[in-house]
XYZ file of N, CA and C in Angstrom:
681
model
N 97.032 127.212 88.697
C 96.471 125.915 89.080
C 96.945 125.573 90.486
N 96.076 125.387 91.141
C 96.768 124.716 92.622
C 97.055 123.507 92.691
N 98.406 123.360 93.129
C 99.257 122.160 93.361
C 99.839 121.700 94.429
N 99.187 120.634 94.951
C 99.776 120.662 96.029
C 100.945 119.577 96.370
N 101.843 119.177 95.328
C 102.949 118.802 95.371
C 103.535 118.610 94.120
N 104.978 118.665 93.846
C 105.636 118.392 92.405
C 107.173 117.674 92.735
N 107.342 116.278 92.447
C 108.088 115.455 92.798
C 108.400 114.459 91.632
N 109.904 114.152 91.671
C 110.541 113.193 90.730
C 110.772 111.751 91.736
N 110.068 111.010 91.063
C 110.089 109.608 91.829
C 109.986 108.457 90.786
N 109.422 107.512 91.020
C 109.216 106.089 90.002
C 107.622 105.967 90.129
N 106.880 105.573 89.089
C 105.686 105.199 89.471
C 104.907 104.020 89.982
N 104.561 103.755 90.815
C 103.802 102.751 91.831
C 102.660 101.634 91.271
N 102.419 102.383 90.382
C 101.226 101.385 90.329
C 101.306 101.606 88.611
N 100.196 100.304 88.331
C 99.573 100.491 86.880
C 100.748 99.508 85.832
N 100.315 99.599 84.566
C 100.969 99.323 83.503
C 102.414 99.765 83.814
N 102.868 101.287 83.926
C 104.250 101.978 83.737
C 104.820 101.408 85.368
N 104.413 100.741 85.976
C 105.082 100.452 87.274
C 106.966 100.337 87.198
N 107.511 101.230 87.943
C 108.861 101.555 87.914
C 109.816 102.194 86.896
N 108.698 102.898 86.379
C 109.469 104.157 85.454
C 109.139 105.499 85.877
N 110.842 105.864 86.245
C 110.675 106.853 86.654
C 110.220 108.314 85.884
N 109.514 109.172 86.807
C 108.372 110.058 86.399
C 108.067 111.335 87.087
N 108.008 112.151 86.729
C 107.713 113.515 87.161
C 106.230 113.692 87.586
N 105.840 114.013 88.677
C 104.238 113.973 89.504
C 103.992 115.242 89.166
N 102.973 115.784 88.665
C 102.387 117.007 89.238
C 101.141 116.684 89.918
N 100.900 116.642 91.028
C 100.186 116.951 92.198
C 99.018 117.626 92.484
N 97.701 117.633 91.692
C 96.633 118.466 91.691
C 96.281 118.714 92.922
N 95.484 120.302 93.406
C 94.882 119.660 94.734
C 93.421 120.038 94.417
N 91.965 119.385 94.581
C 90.639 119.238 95.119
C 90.207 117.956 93.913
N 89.091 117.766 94.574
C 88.189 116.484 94.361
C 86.885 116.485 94.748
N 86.379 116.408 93.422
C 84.706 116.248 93.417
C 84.711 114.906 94.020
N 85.474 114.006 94.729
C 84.641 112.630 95.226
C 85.455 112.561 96.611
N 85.439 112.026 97.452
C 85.802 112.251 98.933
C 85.816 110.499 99.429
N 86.429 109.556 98.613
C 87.171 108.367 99.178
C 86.909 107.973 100.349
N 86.633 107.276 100.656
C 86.593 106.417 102.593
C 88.312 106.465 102.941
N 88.996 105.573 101.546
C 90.281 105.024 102.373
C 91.400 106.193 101.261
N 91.076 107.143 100.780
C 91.845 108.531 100.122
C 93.060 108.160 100.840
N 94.476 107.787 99.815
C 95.934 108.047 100.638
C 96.349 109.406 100.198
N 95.391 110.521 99.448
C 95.894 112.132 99.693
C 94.977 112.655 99.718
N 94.474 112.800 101.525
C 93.344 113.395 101.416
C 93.960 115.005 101.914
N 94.583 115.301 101.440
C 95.725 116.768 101.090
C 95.133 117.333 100.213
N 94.454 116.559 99.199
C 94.179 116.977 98.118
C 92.594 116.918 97.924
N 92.003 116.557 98.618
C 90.348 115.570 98.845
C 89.818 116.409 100.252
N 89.509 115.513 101.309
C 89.023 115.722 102.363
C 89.621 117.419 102.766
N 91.009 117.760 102.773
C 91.307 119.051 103.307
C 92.096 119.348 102.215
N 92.003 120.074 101.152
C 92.774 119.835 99.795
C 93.550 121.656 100.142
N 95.082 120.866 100.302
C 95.744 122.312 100.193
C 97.175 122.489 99.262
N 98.079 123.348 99.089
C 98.661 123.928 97.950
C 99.067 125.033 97.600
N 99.573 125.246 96.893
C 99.693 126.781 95.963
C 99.776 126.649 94.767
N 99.325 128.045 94.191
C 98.988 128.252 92.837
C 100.661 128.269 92.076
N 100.677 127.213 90.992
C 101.923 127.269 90.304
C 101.177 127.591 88.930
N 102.305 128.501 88.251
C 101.693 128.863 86.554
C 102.211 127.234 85.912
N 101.986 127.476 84.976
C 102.376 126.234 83.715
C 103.580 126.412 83.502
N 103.915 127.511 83.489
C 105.181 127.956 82.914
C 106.710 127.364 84.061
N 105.929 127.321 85.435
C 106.127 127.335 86.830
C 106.836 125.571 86.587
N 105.552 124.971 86.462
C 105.827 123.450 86.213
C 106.546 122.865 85.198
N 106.456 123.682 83.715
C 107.736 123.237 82.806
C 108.712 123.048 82.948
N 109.211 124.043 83.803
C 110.452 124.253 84.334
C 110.870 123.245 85.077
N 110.095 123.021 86.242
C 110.390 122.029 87.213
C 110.907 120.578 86.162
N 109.818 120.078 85.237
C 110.005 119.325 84.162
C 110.843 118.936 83.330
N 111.260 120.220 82.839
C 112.661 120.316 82.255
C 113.768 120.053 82.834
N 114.171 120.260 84.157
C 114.923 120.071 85.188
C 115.100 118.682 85.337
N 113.999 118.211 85.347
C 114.487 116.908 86.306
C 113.893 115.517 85.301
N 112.819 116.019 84.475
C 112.085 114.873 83.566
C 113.323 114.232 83.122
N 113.012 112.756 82.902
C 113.698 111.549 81.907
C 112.624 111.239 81.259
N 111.325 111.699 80.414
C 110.647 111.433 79.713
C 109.361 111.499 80.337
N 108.763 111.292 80.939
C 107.511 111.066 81.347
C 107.286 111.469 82.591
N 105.759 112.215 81.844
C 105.117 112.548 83.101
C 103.435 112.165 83.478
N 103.456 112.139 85.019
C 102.029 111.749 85.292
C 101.290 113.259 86.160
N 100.199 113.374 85.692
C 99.223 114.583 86.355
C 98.095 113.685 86.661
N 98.379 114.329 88.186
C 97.410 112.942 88.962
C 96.819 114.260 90.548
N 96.098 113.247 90.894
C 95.707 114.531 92.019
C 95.401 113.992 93.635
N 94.304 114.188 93.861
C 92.981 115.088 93.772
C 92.416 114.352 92.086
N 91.882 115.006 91.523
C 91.098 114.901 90.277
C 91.623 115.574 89.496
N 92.409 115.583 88.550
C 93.258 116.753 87.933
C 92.101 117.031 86.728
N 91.197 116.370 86.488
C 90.304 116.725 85.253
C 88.944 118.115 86.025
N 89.113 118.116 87.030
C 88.578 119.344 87.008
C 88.692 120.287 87.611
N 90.189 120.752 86.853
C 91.228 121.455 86.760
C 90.900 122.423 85.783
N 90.543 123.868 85.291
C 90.504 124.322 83.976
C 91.355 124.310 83.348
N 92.555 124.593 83.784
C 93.574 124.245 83.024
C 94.461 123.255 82.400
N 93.531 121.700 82.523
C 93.871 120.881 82.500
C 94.859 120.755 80.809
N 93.585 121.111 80.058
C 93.818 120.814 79.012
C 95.142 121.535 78.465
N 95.424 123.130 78.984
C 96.926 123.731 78.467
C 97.924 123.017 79.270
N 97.941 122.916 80.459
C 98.942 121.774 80.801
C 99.309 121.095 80.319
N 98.417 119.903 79.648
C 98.742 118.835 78.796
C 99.383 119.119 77.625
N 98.802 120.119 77.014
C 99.519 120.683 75.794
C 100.904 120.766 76.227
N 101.236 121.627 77.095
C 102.005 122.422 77.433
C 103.416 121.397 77.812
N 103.343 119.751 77.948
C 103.770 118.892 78.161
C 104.139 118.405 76.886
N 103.513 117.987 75.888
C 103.231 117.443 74.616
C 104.591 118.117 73.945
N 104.464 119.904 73.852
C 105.053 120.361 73.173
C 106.340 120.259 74.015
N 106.785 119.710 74.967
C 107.827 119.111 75.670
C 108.462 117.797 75.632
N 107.834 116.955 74.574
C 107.707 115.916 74.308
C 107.872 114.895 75.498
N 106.839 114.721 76.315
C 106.640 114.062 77.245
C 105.789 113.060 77.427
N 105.783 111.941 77.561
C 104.744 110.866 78.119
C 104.070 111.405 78.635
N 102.496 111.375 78.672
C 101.775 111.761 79.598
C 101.088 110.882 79.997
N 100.865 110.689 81.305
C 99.670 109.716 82.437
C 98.861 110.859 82.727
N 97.244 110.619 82.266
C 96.566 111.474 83.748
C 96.069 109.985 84.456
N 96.164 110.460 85.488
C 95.457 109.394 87.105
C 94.581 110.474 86.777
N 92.701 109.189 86.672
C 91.450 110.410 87.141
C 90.920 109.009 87.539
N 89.730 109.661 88.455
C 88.590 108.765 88.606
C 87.441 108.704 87.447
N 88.229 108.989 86.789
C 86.675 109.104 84.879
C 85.139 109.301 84.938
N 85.545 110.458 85.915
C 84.090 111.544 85.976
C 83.549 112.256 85.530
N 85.088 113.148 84.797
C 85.007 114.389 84.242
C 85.574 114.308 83.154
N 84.899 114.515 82.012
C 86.023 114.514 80.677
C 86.099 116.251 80.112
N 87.555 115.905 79.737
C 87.829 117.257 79.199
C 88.804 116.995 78.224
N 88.920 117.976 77.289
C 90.233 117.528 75.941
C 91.013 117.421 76.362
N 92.255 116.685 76.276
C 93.371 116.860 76.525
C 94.491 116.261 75.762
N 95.877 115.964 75.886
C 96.833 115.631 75.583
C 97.114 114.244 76.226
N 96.853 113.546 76.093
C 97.446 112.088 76.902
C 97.662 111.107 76.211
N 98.926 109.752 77.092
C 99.357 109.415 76.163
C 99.041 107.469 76.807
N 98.431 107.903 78.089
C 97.914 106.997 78.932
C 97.002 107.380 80.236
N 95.851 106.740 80.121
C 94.651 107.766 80.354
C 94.319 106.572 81.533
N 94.644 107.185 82.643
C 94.763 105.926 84.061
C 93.466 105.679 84.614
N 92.731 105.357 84.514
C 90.863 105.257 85.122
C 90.922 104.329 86.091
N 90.545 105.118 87.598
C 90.473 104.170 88.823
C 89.226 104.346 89.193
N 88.187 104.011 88.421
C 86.346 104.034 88.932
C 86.048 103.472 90.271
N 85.805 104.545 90.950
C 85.469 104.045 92.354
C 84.293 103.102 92.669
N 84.472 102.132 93.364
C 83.552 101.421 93.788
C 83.017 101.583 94.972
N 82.323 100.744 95.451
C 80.973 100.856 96.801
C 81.871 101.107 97.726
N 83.336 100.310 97.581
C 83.714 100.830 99.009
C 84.582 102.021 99.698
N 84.257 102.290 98.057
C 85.045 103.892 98.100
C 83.977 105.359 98.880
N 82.676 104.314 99.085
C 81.412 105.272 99.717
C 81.859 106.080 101.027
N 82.342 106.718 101.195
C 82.439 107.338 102.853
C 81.446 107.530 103.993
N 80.408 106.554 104.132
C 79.526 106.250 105.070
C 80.017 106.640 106.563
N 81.290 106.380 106.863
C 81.738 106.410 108.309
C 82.551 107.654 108.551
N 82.581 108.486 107.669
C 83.955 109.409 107.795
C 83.168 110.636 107.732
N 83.451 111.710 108.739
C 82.448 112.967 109.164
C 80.606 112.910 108.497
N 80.534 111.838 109.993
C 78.913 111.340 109.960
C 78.591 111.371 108.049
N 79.133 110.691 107.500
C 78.743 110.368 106.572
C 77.997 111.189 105.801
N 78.575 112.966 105.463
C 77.925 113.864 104.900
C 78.018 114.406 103.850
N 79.541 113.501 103.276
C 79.531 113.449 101.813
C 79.127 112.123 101.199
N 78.780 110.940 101.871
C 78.253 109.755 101.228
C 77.614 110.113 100.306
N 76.212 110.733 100.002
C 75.525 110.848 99.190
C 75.934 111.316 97.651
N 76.643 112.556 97.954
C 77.468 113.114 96.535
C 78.295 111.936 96.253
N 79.062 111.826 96.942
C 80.066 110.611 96.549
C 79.548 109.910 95.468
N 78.524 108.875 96.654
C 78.190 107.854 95.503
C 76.899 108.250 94.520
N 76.884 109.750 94.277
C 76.318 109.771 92.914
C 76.785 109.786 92.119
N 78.219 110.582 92.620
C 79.522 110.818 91.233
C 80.486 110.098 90.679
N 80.738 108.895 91.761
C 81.566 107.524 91.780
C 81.828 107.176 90.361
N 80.704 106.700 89.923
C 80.703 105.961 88.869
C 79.769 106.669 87.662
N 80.301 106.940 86.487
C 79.831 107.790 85.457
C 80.368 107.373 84.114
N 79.515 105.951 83.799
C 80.078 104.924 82.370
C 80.055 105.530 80.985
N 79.282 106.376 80.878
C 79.682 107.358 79.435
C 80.403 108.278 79.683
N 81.344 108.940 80.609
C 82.216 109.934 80.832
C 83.374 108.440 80.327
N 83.343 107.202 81.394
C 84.751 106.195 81.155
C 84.552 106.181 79.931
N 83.625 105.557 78.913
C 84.094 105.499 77.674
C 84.404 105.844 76.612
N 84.131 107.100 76.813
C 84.349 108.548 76.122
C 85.720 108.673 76.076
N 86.588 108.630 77.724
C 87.760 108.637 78.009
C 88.601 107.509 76.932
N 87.812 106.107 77.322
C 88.608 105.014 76.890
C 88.901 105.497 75.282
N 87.602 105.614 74.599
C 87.743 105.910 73.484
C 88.554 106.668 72.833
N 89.225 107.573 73.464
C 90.092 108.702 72.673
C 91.054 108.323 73.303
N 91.709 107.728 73.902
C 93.065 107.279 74.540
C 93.310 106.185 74.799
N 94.503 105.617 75.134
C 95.116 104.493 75.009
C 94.502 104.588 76.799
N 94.211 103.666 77.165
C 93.924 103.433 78.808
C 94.319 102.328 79.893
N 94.069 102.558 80.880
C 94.628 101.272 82.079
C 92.888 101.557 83.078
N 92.178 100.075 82.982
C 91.102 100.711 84.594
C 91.706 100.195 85.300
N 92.084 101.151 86.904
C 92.481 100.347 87.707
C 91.583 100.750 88.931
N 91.087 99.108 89.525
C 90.248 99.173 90.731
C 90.993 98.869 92.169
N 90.498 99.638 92.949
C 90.989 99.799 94.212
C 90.436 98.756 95.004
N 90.755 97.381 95.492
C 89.916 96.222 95.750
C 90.568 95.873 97.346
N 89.568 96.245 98.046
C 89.221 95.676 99.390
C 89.013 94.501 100.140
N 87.528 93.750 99.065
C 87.045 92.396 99.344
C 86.894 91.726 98.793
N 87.002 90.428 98.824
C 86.271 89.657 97.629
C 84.886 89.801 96.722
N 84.074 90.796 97.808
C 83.176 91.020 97.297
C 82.848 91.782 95.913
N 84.183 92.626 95.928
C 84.258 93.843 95.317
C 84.760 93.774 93.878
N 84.608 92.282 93.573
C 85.049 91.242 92.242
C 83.693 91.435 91.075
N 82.534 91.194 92.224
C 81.384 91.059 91.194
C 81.238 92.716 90.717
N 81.613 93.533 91.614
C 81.187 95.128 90.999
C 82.308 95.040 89.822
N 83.586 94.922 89.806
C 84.310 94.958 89.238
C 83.904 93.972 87.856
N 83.474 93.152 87.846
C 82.695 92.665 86.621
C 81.869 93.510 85.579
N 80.579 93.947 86.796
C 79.648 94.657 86.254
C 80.061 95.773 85.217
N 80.866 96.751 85.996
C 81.866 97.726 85.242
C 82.495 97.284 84.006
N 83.464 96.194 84.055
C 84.519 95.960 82.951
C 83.354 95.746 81.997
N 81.905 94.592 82.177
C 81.010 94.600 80.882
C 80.370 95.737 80.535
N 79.945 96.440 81.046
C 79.194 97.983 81.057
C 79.708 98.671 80.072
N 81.102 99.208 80.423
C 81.891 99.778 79.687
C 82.375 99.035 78.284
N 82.528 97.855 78.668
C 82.969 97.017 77.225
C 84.682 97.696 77.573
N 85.368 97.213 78.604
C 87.080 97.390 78.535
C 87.425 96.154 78.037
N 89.191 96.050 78.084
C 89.591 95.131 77.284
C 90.142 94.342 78.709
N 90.261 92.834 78.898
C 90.138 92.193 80.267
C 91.368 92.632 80.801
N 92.312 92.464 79.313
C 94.268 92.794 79.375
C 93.976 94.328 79.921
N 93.499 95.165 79.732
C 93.699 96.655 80.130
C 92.863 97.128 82.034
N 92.574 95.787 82.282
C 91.682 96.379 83.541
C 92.635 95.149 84.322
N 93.258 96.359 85.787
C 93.998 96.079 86.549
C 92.993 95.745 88.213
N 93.504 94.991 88.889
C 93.477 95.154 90.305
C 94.622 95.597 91.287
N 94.262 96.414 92.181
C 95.342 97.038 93.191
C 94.701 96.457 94.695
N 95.350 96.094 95.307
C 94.943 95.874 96.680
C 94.716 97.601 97.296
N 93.903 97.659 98.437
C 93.395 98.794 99.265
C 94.650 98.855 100.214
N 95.461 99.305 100.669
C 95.751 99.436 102.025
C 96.913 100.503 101.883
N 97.370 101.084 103.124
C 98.584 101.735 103.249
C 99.913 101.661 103.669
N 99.577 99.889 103.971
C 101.155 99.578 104.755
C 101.408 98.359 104.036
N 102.610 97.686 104.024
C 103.128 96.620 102.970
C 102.323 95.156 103.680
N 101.988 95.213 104.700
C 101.351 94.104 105.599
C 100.007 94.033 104.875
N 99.105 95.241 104.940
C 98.041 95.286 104.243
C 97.846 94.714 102.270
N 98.918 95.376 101.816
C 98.732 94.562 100.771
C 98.883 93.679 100.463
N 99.794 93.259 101.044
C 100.524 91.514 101.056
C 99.213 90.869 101.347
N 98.522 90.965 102.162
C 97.639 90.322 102.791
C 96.446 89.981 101.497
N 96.147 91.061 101.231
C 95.014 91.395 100.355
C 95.256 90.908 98.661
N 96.906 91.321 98.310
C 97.703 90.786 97.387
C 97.189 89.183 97.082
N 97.443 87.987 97.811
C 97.362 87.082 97.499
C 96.335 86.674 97.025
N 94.966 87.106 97.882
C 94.203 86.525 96.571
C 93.246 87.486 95.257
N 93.395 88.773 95.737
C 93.495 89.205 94.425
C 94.601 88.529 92.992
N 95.903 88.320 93.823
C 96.453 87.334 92.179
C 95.529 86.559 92.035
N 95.131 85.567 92.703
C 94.098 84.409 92.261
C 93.179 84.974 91.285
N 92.096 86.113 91.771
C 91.163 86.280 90.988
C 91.602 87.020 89.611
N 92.714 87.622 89.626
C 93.155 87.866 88.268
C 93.516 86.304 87.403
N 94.177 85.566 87.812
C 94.493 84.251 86.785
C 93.169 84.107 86.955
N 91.824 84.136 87.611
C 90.445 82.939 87.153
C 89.817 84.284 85.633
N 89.981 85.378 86.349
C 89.383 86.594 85.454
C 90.048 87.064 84.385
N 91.255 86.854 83.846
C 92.268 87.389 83.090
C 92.436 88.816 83.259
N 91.945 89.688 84.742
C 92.744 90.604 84.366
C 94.346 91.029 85.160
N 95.000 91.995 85.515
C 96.425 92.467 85.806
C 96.409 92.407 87.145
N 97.266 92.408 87.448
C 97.513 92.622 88.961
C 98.988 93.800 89.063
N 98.466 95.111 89.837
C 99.405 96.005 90.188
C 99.486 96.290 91.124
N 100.377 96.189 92.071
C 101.394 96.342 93.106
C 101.142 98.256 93.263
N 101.373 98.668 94.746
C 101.860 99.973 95.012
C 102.906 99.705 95.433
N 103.503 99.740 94.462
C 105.261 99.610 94.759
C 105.917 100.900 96.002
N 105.457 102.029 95.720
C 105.725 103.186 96.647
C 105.601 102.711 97.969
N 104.377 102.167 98.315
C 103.817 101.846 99.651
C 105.148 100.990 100.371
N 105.080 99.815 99.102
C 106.414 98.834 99.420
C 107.494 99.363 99.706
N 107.876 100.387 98.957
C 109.202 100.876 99.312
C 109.515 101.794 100.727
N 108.566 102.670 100.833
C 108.628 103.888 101.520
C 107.387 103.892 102.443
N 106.465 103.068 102.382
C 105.674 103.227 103.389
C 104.609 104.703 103.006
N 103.373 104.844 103.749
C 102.528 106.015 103.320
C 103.207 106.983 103.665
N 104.184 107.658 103.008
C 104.945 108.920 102.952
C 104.484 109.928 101.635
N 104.563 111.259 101.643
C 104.330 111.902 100.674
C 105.508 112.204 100.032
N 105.911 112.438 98.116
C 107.002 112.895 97.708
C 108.241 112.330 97.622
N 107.958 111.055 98.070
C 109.604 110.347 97.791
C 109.813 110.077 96.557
């Protein structure tokens, strides 16, 4: 499987925010992000091939319980599904981070869904020549509920504008999520940016009842890889 990073840190975002966690690091992606913070893994996706056996290890080493397989897109990964196993029988928490495009069996124990929205379209970024795929693959509501359905889940939306409230509606009814299980994250890469964006996303979570999650990483360390 190509990986293009494997790191013991705390996790940033979501429900599990500040429990620390073992990353495995997918690298490629069927969707190509405007504002991607690993486009390592996306736009120029690079790595090396680690076995399973490769990553247990690492796991064993350093895990305190839980782990997240996040990417790039780790669901279309073939090996997604022995990985997961391959964790399970390690008795490990599992997170996958996907954009809930691609479903495949797996082992999970929290199933992270960040459904890209409009402004995840890459219109401006190399003359706009993956826009089109992008936003055909963005959003795919019987792959999310398929997902939701067999796993315990978190949606979390990547929110830019105010605008980006009413898409975020459309979705949560579409799908039929639960209001408590669908999060907002502010967009940005520096602690100025979220702060900014932070404030009134809280607002629209108290009018909407849903979460508000912090990239705590960003906060701490700034857009760095692997800390």
């Amino acid at each position: 499987m190509k990986i293009a990073e494997v790191f013991y840190s705390i996790q940033g975002e979501g429900v599990l925010c500040g429990v620390p966690s073992v990353f495995l690091r997918t690298s490629g992606c069927n969707l190509r992000c405007e504002w991607c913070d690993t486009p390592y893994t996306s736009w120029k996706p690079e790595g090396e091939e680690w076995s399973i056996g490769r990553m247990a290890d690492y796991v064993r080493l350093h895990s305190t319980g839980h782990v997240v397989v996040t990417g790039g897109e780790p669901m279309i990964q073939p090996q997604i599904g022995e990985l997961t196993r391959a964790m399970r029988a390690m008795r490990q928490h599992i997170t996958i981070e996907t954009a809930g495009t691609v479903f495949q069996q797996v082992e999970c124990d929290l199933m992270s869904i960040s459904p890209k929205l409009q402004n995840s379209t890459p219109w401006n970024v190399e003359d706009g020549k993956w826009a089109a795929q992008h936003d055909r693959l963005r959003y795919q509501p019987e792959v999310l509920q398929k997902l939701m359905a067999g796993h315990d889940y978190q949606l979390k939306f990547v929110v830019r504008q105010p605008d980006d409230l009413e898409e975020v509606g459309r979705v949560v009814a579409e799908v039929k999520a639960e209001r408590g299980k669908v999060l907002l994250m502010p967009e940005g890469i520096t602690a100025g940016q979220l702060a900014a964006r932070g404030e009134w996303i809280v607002e629209a979570c108290k009018t909407y009842g849903y979460r508000y999650t912090p990239r705590l990483h960003v906060e701490l360390w700034g857009n760095r890889r692997a800390v």
